[in-house]
Every structure is written in C-alpha cells, then in structure tokens.
DNA sequence: CGCCCACTTGAGGAGTATCAAGCTTCGTGG
DNA sequence: CCACGAAGCTTGATACTCCTCAAGTGGGCG
C-alpha cells in the first residue's frame, strides 16, 4: 500500500513524441513495455493467487473472471469486453482467475508503469467504478432473482446497446422489437455466471422458447422475439 | 425520497491551516468544505438515483449499501466500516442507497474537491479495489454457497481481525478458539445481505446453537464456541 | 403490567439441484 | 462422403433445500 506519488506536472500541450512517461492512456498502450497478446479461446491469462505484476486491457474479444471454492464450485465474477481493465487486485496477488471466452487481443501493461500517474489513476478509476456498478447489479441477480429472471437478465445483457440499465428504455414497445444474440459462452459458463446449474439454464431456455420469448436460430445463436417483453420478465423493470 | 441529514459541522480538532489544495487525504478530511455528520441508527444518507455530488467516508460506525427491485425485493450490496468510502458511482447518480446500521460519524467531501487530484485518486483507488475484492467474494457466497455456509461466512466476517481471508489462518486450532460477536444488524438486514429470508437466517442460527457451534449470550450477541470449526463450515476453507 | 415489535418455530409447498438417460453437433478418420 | 466417437446440450424423474404462510414466543418500553 505504499503508493509512490509521482506528481506528474501536466502542462496543456503534450506534443509528446515517444515520451519516457506517456501522458495519456492511449500513449501508454503503445509504450515499449506494454505487450500486445493474441490469445485463443479458453486461454487462462492468470490464476487466482498468481502475482499481479501486470494489468490487462481487453482490446478485442471477451474475458471471464472467476473464483473457485476448495471443493470445485465455481462462480464467474465478471465478464469483460473491449476497453475493460482487469488484473489489478487490492493486494499483491490476483484475487480471481481470468480466462478468455473467445479468441482475444489483450494489452499487458506493467503495473509499475501505471502506479503513481494521475492520468492513469483517473482512467483506472472510471473502469473500477463501472465494475463496481456491474458487481452490485450482479449481487442483486444472485441474491434476489429467480432462475427465469437471471437468464432473462443475462440475455438482455447480450443485446447490443441495451446493457442492463437502458434495457427497456430504448425503443417504443411497438412490434418488431427483435434481436439476435450470439452465445459465445458454454452452458456451464453461463450457469457459473448466474449461480445456477447447467440443467436449469438449459431448461429455462427451452421454456422461453416454448413460451414464445425466444426462437432458435442455431445452437449458439438465439433470436429474442420481443426484447421488451423479455426485459419485463427480468425482474429489473 | 429526501431525508433530512443533520449536518453537524464540528470544528474542534485540527488547527487546519486552511489549505486551498490539501496535499494529503487527511488534510482533505479537515478541509473547509468537508463536513462532519453525526447520524443516528437507520439514517438514510442517500437513495438510489440521488445526484452524487458528495462522497462519504465512514469515520466511526457502520453503513449498509443496498439496491431494491421494483417489486420491493432488497439486496444489501455492501457493508462499510471506519475508513471505507462510499457515494462515488460510475455516473452522475447514486447506483445504490446508503443507510447507517448504527449511530455513525461520517465525513462528507465535495466530489469536485477530489476529482483531478492525483493523491486523492490514488487513495480512492485503493478503497475501490478493496470493495471490488469484497464484492467478488460476496458473489461467490450468493451464487454458490448454501444457507448454512452463508451464515457461517457472515459470522466469520464479524469476528474481529478475521475478515474473510485470514479467517482460519490466525491461531493454532487448539482449544479455546472462542469469539464473541455483536450483531448490530436486524435479521432482515442479515437476510437481505445473504440473499436469504429472515426465517431461514433464524433457523440456521438456531441450528448452529443446537449443533454446538454457537452459544447465546444475549439477543444481539453471539458466542462462537470454536471459530475454526465454524470457519471450516463456511465453504471457503 | 401489557403492548408491540422483532425474532423463533412449524407445516407445507415451490423451485432448483441431482442423478440418469437420450439427443445434437462437430471433428476425425476410414 | 459417411461412420463413428466425444463433448456439449436437452429432457426426465426424483430429492432436497429454502421459501411462504401462519402461529407462537420473548424482550424492551411506555
């Protein structure tokens, strides 16, 4: 917890060609010590307990954070997409494991490069606040929602441009409020995210099809017939 | 939705050289615009949706953060003690409500006083990271633990100096590993924190007494007969 | 002393997990 | 190109945990 306060004098200009101390987050991403990683689906980036000497940003793809109980029960504690940061725990070691859900491109930034810089701290701060908001919403889901509501909430989360909050607000609830979502997670991953079993997730999705909320395009692709209708079943509206 | 806060400005302490730009977190706490609040038990500090123009630090006491679903279901998404910060959402408005669990002393800091300062950002960062770690642990509890394990985990959390992580690690598991914890939360608050009902919490505690894990001191006070034994039942060890 | 509120206890039922088959889909190799 | 196997998904039967509804019980305060 011994933060080194490098008080960077931030003058307005910043022509900043190949600075030793990059002045913006974008510059940091292309700094010499920052590495770009291209990783395949289901690659483990780190395990819980690994030393946290780098932080990561998702450039493209998707990453899942999870924790395990000693007996093997797993809980997914975060889903990350482009722009999100991960790998920055409170202590010295990672407090969760990180694994890619799809082939991804990541930036690995040396932790010491971000500590002490006001610009980076502010950027990181924003990311952390968004993660906290997401975790709080997810606590409500895990603690208070039924299985049906959990799956409905999850599907809403997958609808582009309607992540959780703005879900139902978007368009008038007239006809043709359709959306096609790609499911890039396995049933097991979804179950571990929603605090359910694989069988329950499967049953709920079948049930949603039977009730006309969903139509099957393919195995890894679902058509939500009426986004608003499903959203109203998510418990949040 | 607007509770009246008793904003008591207590200036007795700290000569307070009236800095315009305080350079340390401690200095900020005694800056002119920072107010000290003394609030009674069960005071609402803010509701979800209120504008977030101040952030708060717990000086003494305890605060609970919670969210409500439209139908009234409640989930407690955070328990805070001395030193913890709250009231800093990702957006403009509060994403959860805040209420005191016991009579408390809080510092209310103008949000604009902390934005843009490297020193404060770094301090806030550490607080946010600790909150994220707590939320992740709590996700595991809500998503994957049984009712018994949840209550056991909660009791471990109350044991002084054994918050979650270091729980069982402390002392040798010899005899006399006793602890007395004060329960300052109502059964309803505990239930809403653990994602259970009031009746289930009550039943589990009775069950723990019957099985010899707990002994009743008083209504709001429990004696944990063998901390290590209970800890082993918490699912985390 | 008695009321009120928070807590406890009980009976019954809903919802989800568990266990056990089937069924698809996809990749591999004949 | 198709047969085969494996892995992931779906469906069914059953069990069990926890919730719901309802009736006590106890302690604190007027």
mmCIF file of N, CA and C in Angstrom, chain A residues 174-180 208-209 212-216 222-230:
data_model
loop_
_atom_site.group_PDB
_atom_site.id
_atom_site.type_symbol
_atom_site.label_atom_id
_atom_site.label_comp_id
_atom_site.label_asym_id
_atom_site.label_seq_id
_atom_site.Cartn_x
_atom_site.Cartn_y
_atom_site.Cartn_z
ATOM 1 N N UNK A 174 -43.541 -1.022 -29.607
ATOM 2 C CA UNK A 174 -44.387 -1.481 -30.706
ATOM 3 C C UNK A 174 -43.936 -2.861 -31.159
ATOM 4 N N UNK A 175 -44.318 -3.242 -32.319
ATOM 5 C CA UNK A 175 -43.955 -4.551 -32.834
ATOM 6 C C UNK A 175 -42.504 -4.551 -33.295
ATOM 7 N N UNK A 176 -42.039 -5.718 -33.689
ATOM 8 C CA UNK A 176 -40.741 -5.832 -34.325
ATOM 9 C C UNK A 176 -39.585 -5.415 -33.426
ATOM 10 N N UNK A 177 -39.696 -5.683 -32.138
ATOM 11 C CA UNK A 177 -38.604 -5.364 -31.231
ATOM 12 C C UNK A 177 -37.753 -6.618 -31.058
ATOM 13 N N UNK A 178 -37.135 -7.009 -32.164
ATOM 14 C CA UNK A 178 -36.430 -8.273 -32.214
ATOM 15 C C UNK A 178 -34.937 -8.058 -32.054
ATOM 16 N N UNK A 179 -34.237 -9.100 -31.622
ATOM 17 C CA UNK A 179 -32.782 -9.015 -31.551
ATOM 18 C C UNK A 179 -32.207 -10.420 -31.672
ATOM 19 N N UNK A 180 -31.083 -10.515 -32.319
ATOM 20 C CA UNK A 180 -30.390 -11.799 -32.415
ATOM 21 C C UNK A 180 -29.108 -11.695 -31.616
ATOM 22 N N UNK A 208 -38.372 -20.734 -22.358
ATOM 23 C CA UNK A 208 -38.558 -19.441 -23.017
ATOM 24 C C UNK A 208 -38.951 -19.632 -24.478
ATOM 25 N N UNK A 209 -38.399 -20.662 -25.098
ATOM 26 C CA UNK A 209 -38.784 -20.946 -26.482
ATOM 27 C C UNK A 209 -40.242 -21.388 -26.532
ATOM 28 N N UNK A 212 -42.551 -18.631 -26.277
ATOM 29 C CA UNK A 212 -42.530 -17.668 -27.372
ATOM 30 C C UNK A 212 -41.636 -16.463 -27.173
ATOM 31 N N UNK A 213 -40.810 -16.484 -26.118
ATOM 32 C CA UNK A 213 -39.883 -15.369 -25.936
ATOM 33 C C UNK A 213 -38.683 -15.498 -26.864
ATOM 34 N N UNK A 214 -38.321 -16.735 -27.135
ATOM 35 C CA UNK A 214 -37.133 -16.983 -27.944
ATOM 36 C C UNK A 214 -37.477 -17.864 -29.146
ATOM 37 N N UNK A 215 -36.671 -17.707 -30.190
ATOM 38 C CA UNK A 215 -36.739 -18.627 -31.315
ATOM 39 C C UNK A 215 -35.312 -19.033 -31.633
ATOM 40 N N UNK A 216 -35.106 -20.321 -31.914
ATOM 41 C CA UNK A 216 -33.753 -20.815 -32.116
ATOM 42 C C UNK A 216 -33.289 -20.536 -33.535
ATOM 43 N N UNK A 222 -29.379 -17.083 -30.631
ATOM 44 C CA UNK A 222 -30.791 -17.061 -30.237
ATOM 45 C C UNK A 222 -31.457 -15.808 -30.774
ATOM 46 N N UNK A 223 -32.703 -15.952 -31.174
ATOM 47 C CA UNK A 223 -33.464 -14.796 -31.607
ATOM 48 C C UNK A 223 -34.446 -14.451 -30.502
ATOM 49 N N UNK A 224 -34.293 -13.267 -29.962
ATOM 50 C CA UNK A 224 -35.238 -12.784 -28.950
ATOM 51 C C UNK A 224 -36.395 -12.139 -29.700
ATOM 52 N N UNK A 225 -37.543 -12.729 -29.572
ATOM 53 C CA UNK A 225 -38.688 -12.309 -30.388
ATOM 54 C C UNK A 225 -39.135 -10.900 -30.030
ATOM 55 N N UNK A 226 -39.227 -10.643 -28.724
ATOM 56 C CA UNK A 226 -39.665 -9.317 -28.275
ATOM 57 C C UNK A 226 -38.804 -8.912 -27.084
ATOM 58 N N UNK A 227 -37.835 -8.069 -27.358
ATOM 59 C CA UNK A 227 -36.867 -7.709 -26.321
ATOM 60 C C UNK A 227 -37.562 -7.090 -25.119
ATOM 61 N N UNK A 228 -38.495 -6.196 -25.359
ATOM 62 C CA UNK A 228 -39.197 -5.530 -24.267
ATOM 63 C C UNK A 228 -39.951 -6.515 -23.385
ATOM 64 N N UNK A 229 -40.598 -7.468 -24.037
ATOM 65 C CA UNK A 229 -41.376 -8.445 -23.276
ATOM 66 C C UNK A 229 -40.465 -9.251 -22.360
ATOM 67 N N UNK A 230 -39.331 -9.685 -22.905
ATOM 68 C CA UNK A 230 -38.398 -10.471 -22.105
ATOM 69 C C UNK A 230 -37.815 -9.622 -20.988
#
